[in-house]
CSV table of C-alpha atoms in Angstrom, one decimal:
chain,number,residue,atom,x,y,z
Y,1,UNK,CA,151.7,87.1,58.7
Y,2,UNK,CA,148.4,87.5,57.0
Y,3,UNK,CA,147.6,91.1,56.0
Y,4,UNK,CA,144.3,92.6,56.9
Y,5,UNK,CA,142.2,95.1,55.0
Y,6,UNK,CA,139.8,97.5,56.5
Y,7,UNK,CA,136.4,97.7,54.8
Y,8,UNK,CA,134.8,101.1,54.5
Y,9,UNK,CA,131.0,101.3,54.5
Y,10,UNK,CA,129.5,103.6,51.9
Y,11,UNK,CA,128.2,106.9,53.2
Y,12,UNK,CA,124.6,106.7,54.5
Y,13,UNK,CA,122.2,109.0,52.8
Y,14,UNK,CA,121.3,112.1,54.8
Y,15,UNK,CA,117.9,112.2,56.5
Y,16,UNK,CA,115.4,114.5,54.8
Y,17,UNK,CA,113.9,116.9,57.4
Y,18,UNK,CA,111.1,117.8,55.0
Y,19,UNK,CA,109.9,114.2,55.2
Y,20,UNK,CA,109.1,114.7,58.9
Y,21,UNK,CA,107.8,118.3,59.0
Y,22,UNK,CA,104.1,119.1,58.6
Y,23,UNK,CA,103.2,122.1,56.4
Y,24,UNK,CA,102.9,125.4,58.1
Y,25,UNK,CA,101.7,128.9,57.2
Y,26,UNK,CA,103.6,130.5,54.3
Y,27,UNK,CA,104.9,134.0,55.0
Y,28,UNK,CA,105.7,136.4,52.2
Y,29,UNK,CA,108.4,139.1,52.2
Y,30,UNK,CA,109.5,141.7,49.7
Y,31,UNK,CA,113.1,142.1,48.7
Y,32,UNK,CA,115.1,143.9,51.4
Y,33,UNK,CA,112.6,143.1,54.3
Y,34,UNK,CA,113.9,142.1,57.7
Y,35,UNK,CA,112.5,138.8,58.8
Y,36,UNK,CA,113.9,139.2,62.3
Y,37,UNK,CA,116.6,141.2,63.9
Y,38,UNK,CA,118.7,141.6,67.1
Y,39,UNK,CA,116.0,144.0,68.4
Y,40,UNK,CA,113.2,141.4,67.7
Y,41,UNK,CA,114.8,138.0,67.9
Y,42,UNK,CA,113.0,135.0,66.4
Y,43,UNK,CA,111.4,132.2,68.3
Y,44,UNK,CA,110.9,130.1,65.2
Y,45,UNK,CA,112.8,127.8,62.7
Y,46,UNK,CA,112.3,128.9,59.1
Y,47,UNK,CA,112.4,127.1,55.8
Y,48,UNK,CA,112.9,129.0,52.6
Y,49,UNK,CA,110.2,128.1,50.1
Y,50,UNK,CA,111.1,130.6,47.4
Y,51,UNK,CA,113.7,133.4,47.1
Y,52,UNK,CA,116.9,133.9,49.2
Y,53,UNK,CA,117.8,135.3,52.6
Y,54,UNK,CA,121.0,136.7,54.1
Y,55,UNK,CA,121.8,135.8,57.7
Y,56,UNK,CA,124.2,138.3,59.3
Y,57,UNK,CA,125.5,139.4,62.7
Y,58,UNK,CA,126.8,142.6,64.1
Y,59,UNK,CA,130.4,142.7,65.3
Y,60,UNK,CA,131.5,144.5,68.5
Y,61,UNK,CA,132.4,147.5,66.3
Y,62,UNK,CA,129.0,147.6,64.7
Y,63,UNK,CA,130.1,146.1,61.3
Y,64,UNK,CA,127.7,143.6,59.6
Y,65,UNK,CA,129.2,140.2,59.0
Y,66,UNK,CA,127.4,137.8,56.7
Y,67,UNK,CA,127.1,134.3,58.2
Y,68,UNK,CA,125.5,132.7,55.1
Y,69,UNK,CA,122.9,132.9,52.4
Y,70,UNK,CA,120.1,130.4,52.2
Y,71,UNK,CA,117.9,129.4,49.3
Y,72,UNK,CA,114.8,127.2,48.7
Y,73,UNK,CA,114.7,124.0,50.9
Y,74,UNK,CA,117.2,125.3,53.4
Y,75,UNK,CA,116.6,126.2,57.0
Y,76,UNK,CA,117.7,129.1,59.2
Y,77,UNK,CA,116.8,130.5,62.6
Y,78,UNK,CA,118.3,127.6,64.7
Y,79,UNK,CA,119.6,130.1,67.2
Y,80,UNK,CA,116.1,130.3,68.5
Y,81,UNK,CA,116.5,127.0,70.3
Y,82,UNK,CA,119.1,128.5,72.6
Y,83,UNK,CA,116.6,131.1,73.9
Y,84,UNK,CA,119.4,133.6,74.6
Y,85,UNK,CA,118.5,136.9,76.2
Y,86,UNK,CA,120.5,138.8,73.6
Y,87,UNK,CA,121.2,137.8,70.0
Y,88,UNK,CA,123.0,139.8,67.4
Y,89,UNK,CA,121.6,137.9,64.4
Y,90,UNK,CA,119.6,139.5,61.6
Y,91,UNK,CA,117.9,138.0,58.6
Y,92,UNK,CA,117.2,140.0,55.5
Y,93,UNK,CA,115.6,138.9,52.2
Y,94,UNK,CA,117.8,139.3,49.1
Y,95,UNK,CA,114.8,139.0,46.8
Y,96,UNK,CA,111.0,138.5,47.0
Y,97,UNK,CA,110.8,135.5,49.4
Y,98,UNK,CA,108.4,133.0,50.7
Y,99,UNK,CA,109.1,131.2,54.1
Y,100,UNK,CA,107.5,128.6,56.2
Y,101,UNK,CA,108.0,128.8,60.0
Y,102,UNK,CA,107.5,126.6,63.0
Y,103,UNK,CA,107.9,127.8,66.6
Y,104,UNK,CA,110.6,126.1,68.7
Y,105,UNK,CA,107.8,124.6,70.8
Y,106,UNK,CA,106.2,123.1,67.7
Y,107,UNK,CA,109.5,121.6,66.6
Y,108,UNK,CA,110.2,120.1,70.0
Y,109,UNK,CA,106.7,118.5,70.0
Y,110,UNK,CA,107.2,117.1,66.5
Y,111,UNK,CA,110.6,115.7,67.5
Y,112,UNK,CA,109.0,113.7,70.3
Y,113,UNK,CA,106.6,112.2,67.8
Y,114,UNK,CA,109.1,111.8,64.9
Y,115,UNK,CA,112.7,111.3,66.3
Y,116,UNK,CA,114.2,111.1,62.9
Y,117,UNK,CA,113.6,114.8,62.5
Y,118,UNK,CA,116.1,115.4,65.3
Y,119,UNK,CA,118.7,113.3,63.3
Y,120,UNK,CA,118.0,115.4,60.2
Y,121,UNK,CA,118.4,118.7,62.0
Y,122,UNK,CA,121.6,117.4,63.7
Y,123,UNK,CA,123.1,116.5,60.3
Y,124,UNK,CA,122.3,120.0,59.0
Y,125,UNK,CA,124.0,121.6,62.0
Y,126,UNK,CA,127.1,119.3,61.7
Y,127,UNK,CA,127.4,120.2,58.0
Y,128,UNK,CA,127.2,123.9,58.8
Y,129,UNK,CA,129.9,123.5,61.5
Y,130,UNK,CA,132.2,121.9,58.9
Y,131,UNK,CA,131.5,124.8,56.5
Y,132,UNK,CA,132.3,127.4,59.1
Y,133,UNK,CA,135.5,125.5,60.1
Y,134,UNK,CA,136.6,125.8,56.4
Y,135,UNK,CA,135.9,129.5,56.5
Y,136,UNK,CA,137.8,130.0,59.7
Y,137,UNK,CA,140.8,128.1,58.2
Y,138,UNK,CA,140.6,130.4,55.1
Y,139,UNK,CA,140.6,133.5,57.4
Y,140,UNK,CA,143.7,132.2,59.1
Y,141,UNK,CA,145.7,131.0,56.1
Y,142,UNK,CA,144.5,132.9,53.0
Y,143,UNK,CA,144.9,136.5,51.9
Y,144,UNK,CA,141.8,138.5,50.8
Y,145,UNK,CA,142.1,137.5,47.1
Y,146,UNK,CA,142.0,133.7,48.0
Y,147,UNK,CA,139.3,134.2,50.6
Y,148,UNK,CA,137.1,135.9,48.0
Y,149,UNK,CA,137.9,133.2,45.4
Y,150,UNK,CA,137.0,130.4,47.8
Y,151,UNK,CA,133.8,132.3,48.8
Y,152,UNK,CA,132.7,132.6,45.1
Y,153,UNK,CA,133.4,129.0,44.5
Y,154,UNK,CA,131.4,128.0,47.5
Y,155,UNK,CA,128.5,130.1,46.4
Y,156,UNK,CA,128.7,128.7,42.9
Y,157,UNK,CA,128.4,125.1,44.4
Y,158,UNK,CA,125.4,125.9,46.5
Y,159,UNK,CA,123.6,128.6,44.6
Y,160,UNK,CA,124.8,128.3,41.0
Y,161,UNK,CA,123.5,126.5,37.9
Y,162,UNK,CA,125.9,124.6,35.7
Y,163,UNK,CA,126.0,125.8,32.1
Y,164,UNK,CA,126.8,123.7,28.9
Y,165,UNK,CA,130.2,125.3,28.5
Y,166,UNK,CA,131.3,124.2,32.0
Y,167,UNK,CA,130.8,127.6,33.7
Y,168,UNK,CA,128.4,128.2,36.6
Y,169,UNK,CA,125.8,131.0,36.6
Y,170,UNK,CA,124.5,132.5,39.8
Y,171,UNK,CA,122.6,135.5,40.9
Y,172,UNK,CA,124.4,138.8,41.2
Y,173,UNK,CA,125.8,139.6,44.6
Y,174,UNK,CA,126.6,143.2,45.5
Y,175,UNK,CA,130.3,143.9,46.3
Y,176,UNK,CA,129.0,145.1,49.7
Y,177,UNK,CA,127.5,141.7,50.5
Y,178,UNK,CA,130.7,139.9,49.3
Y,179,UNK,CA,132.8,142.2,51.5
Y,180,UNK,CA,130.6,141.4,54.5
Y,181,UNK,CA,131.1,137.7,53.8
Y,182,UNK,CA,134.8,137.8,53.2
Y,183,UNK,CA,135.7,140.3,55.9
Y,184,UNK,CA,137.0,143.3,54.1
Y,185,UNK,CA,135.9,146.5,52.4
Y,186,UNK,CA,133.7,146.9,49.4
Y,187,UNK,CA,136.5,148.8,47.6
Y,188,UNK,CA,138.9,145.9,48.0
Y,189,UNK,CA,136.3,143.4,46.8
Y,190,UNK,CA,135.7,145.6,43.7
Y,191,UNK,CA,139.4,145.6,43.0
Y,192,UNK,CA,139.7,141.8,43.1
Y,193,UNK,CA,136.5,141.3,41.2
Y,194,UNK,CA,137.8,143.5,38.4
Y,195,UNK,CA,141.1,141.6,38.5
Y,196,UNK,CA,139.4,138.2,38.3
Y,197,UNK,CA,137.3,139.4,35.4
Y,198,UNK,CA,140.5,140.6,33.5
Y,199,UNK,CA,142.1,137.2,34.2
Y,200,UNK,CA,139.1,135.5,32.6
Y,201,UNK,CA,137.9,133.8,35.8
Y,202,UNK,CA,134.4,135.3,35.8
Y,203,UNK,CA,132.0,137.7,34.3
Y,204,UNK,CA,129.6,139.8,36.3
Y,205,UNK,CA,126.9,142.4,35.9
Y,206,UNK,CA,123.7,143.4,37.5
Y,207,UNK,CA,122.1,140.4,35.9
Y,208,UNK,CA,124.4,137.8,37.5
Y,209,UNK,CA,127.8,136.2,37.8
Y,210,UNK,CA,129.3,133.6,35.5
Y,211,UNK,CA,132.1,131.7,37.1
Y,212,UNK,CA,134.6,129.6,35.2
Y,213,UNK,CA,135.4,127.1,37.9
Y,214,UNK,CA,138.2,125.1,36.3
Y,215,UNK,CA,140.5,128.1,35.7
Y,216,UNK,CA,139.5,129.6,39.1
Y,217,UNK,CA,140.4,126.4,41.0
Y,218,UNK,CA,143.7,126.1,39.1
Y,219,UNK,CA,144.6,129.6,40.1
Y,220,UNK,CA,143.8,128.8,43.7
Y,221,UNK,CA,146.1,125.7,43.6
Y,222,UNK,CA,148.9,127.7,42.0
Y,223,UNK,CA,148.6,130.5,44.5
Y,224,UNK,CA,148.1,128.5,47.7
């Protein structure tokens, strides 16, 4: 009986949404400014031109939960397309930031003229769904130390810069912000950050974080 082999097509390159979007007005914000909040929900889709923003939500108990951090060439504000009467989402700048914005009506009009934009946006949303699924799995299976480790590794992949010695350098994140992302207290994050530093997994100061990915990933494998 002849054996058959299954051929796998190489992955298709992702659609670039910037190739389909016209330029819009650039909005400038100072560090710590609120772009929009649950009291004044946005009706626009935003693109980060320069700087970084934090997207967070308020829990039922009033605690702030960080959904994600976005940097240049990344979009946020997609919840505006749902036009919900109440939204608990808030976006705050982490540094001086420049944004470009399009109203949902403008995006819908552009999509009618350039359908590939819809494909590009769908790909972004699918990738975010996959990332959130990984976070949910980590919340279910990992203790706080491993959740923090996985979060730091993810930030280093997305927001870090590789160094000649194999480490990754990224901006400093406050322990308060990390606690809101991991789902614990600032004091517990400080405890584990100090522990990771003593173990040689990272260095951190007000100027930034240097992460040694290889030893960090090995520790995660050994402690899974």
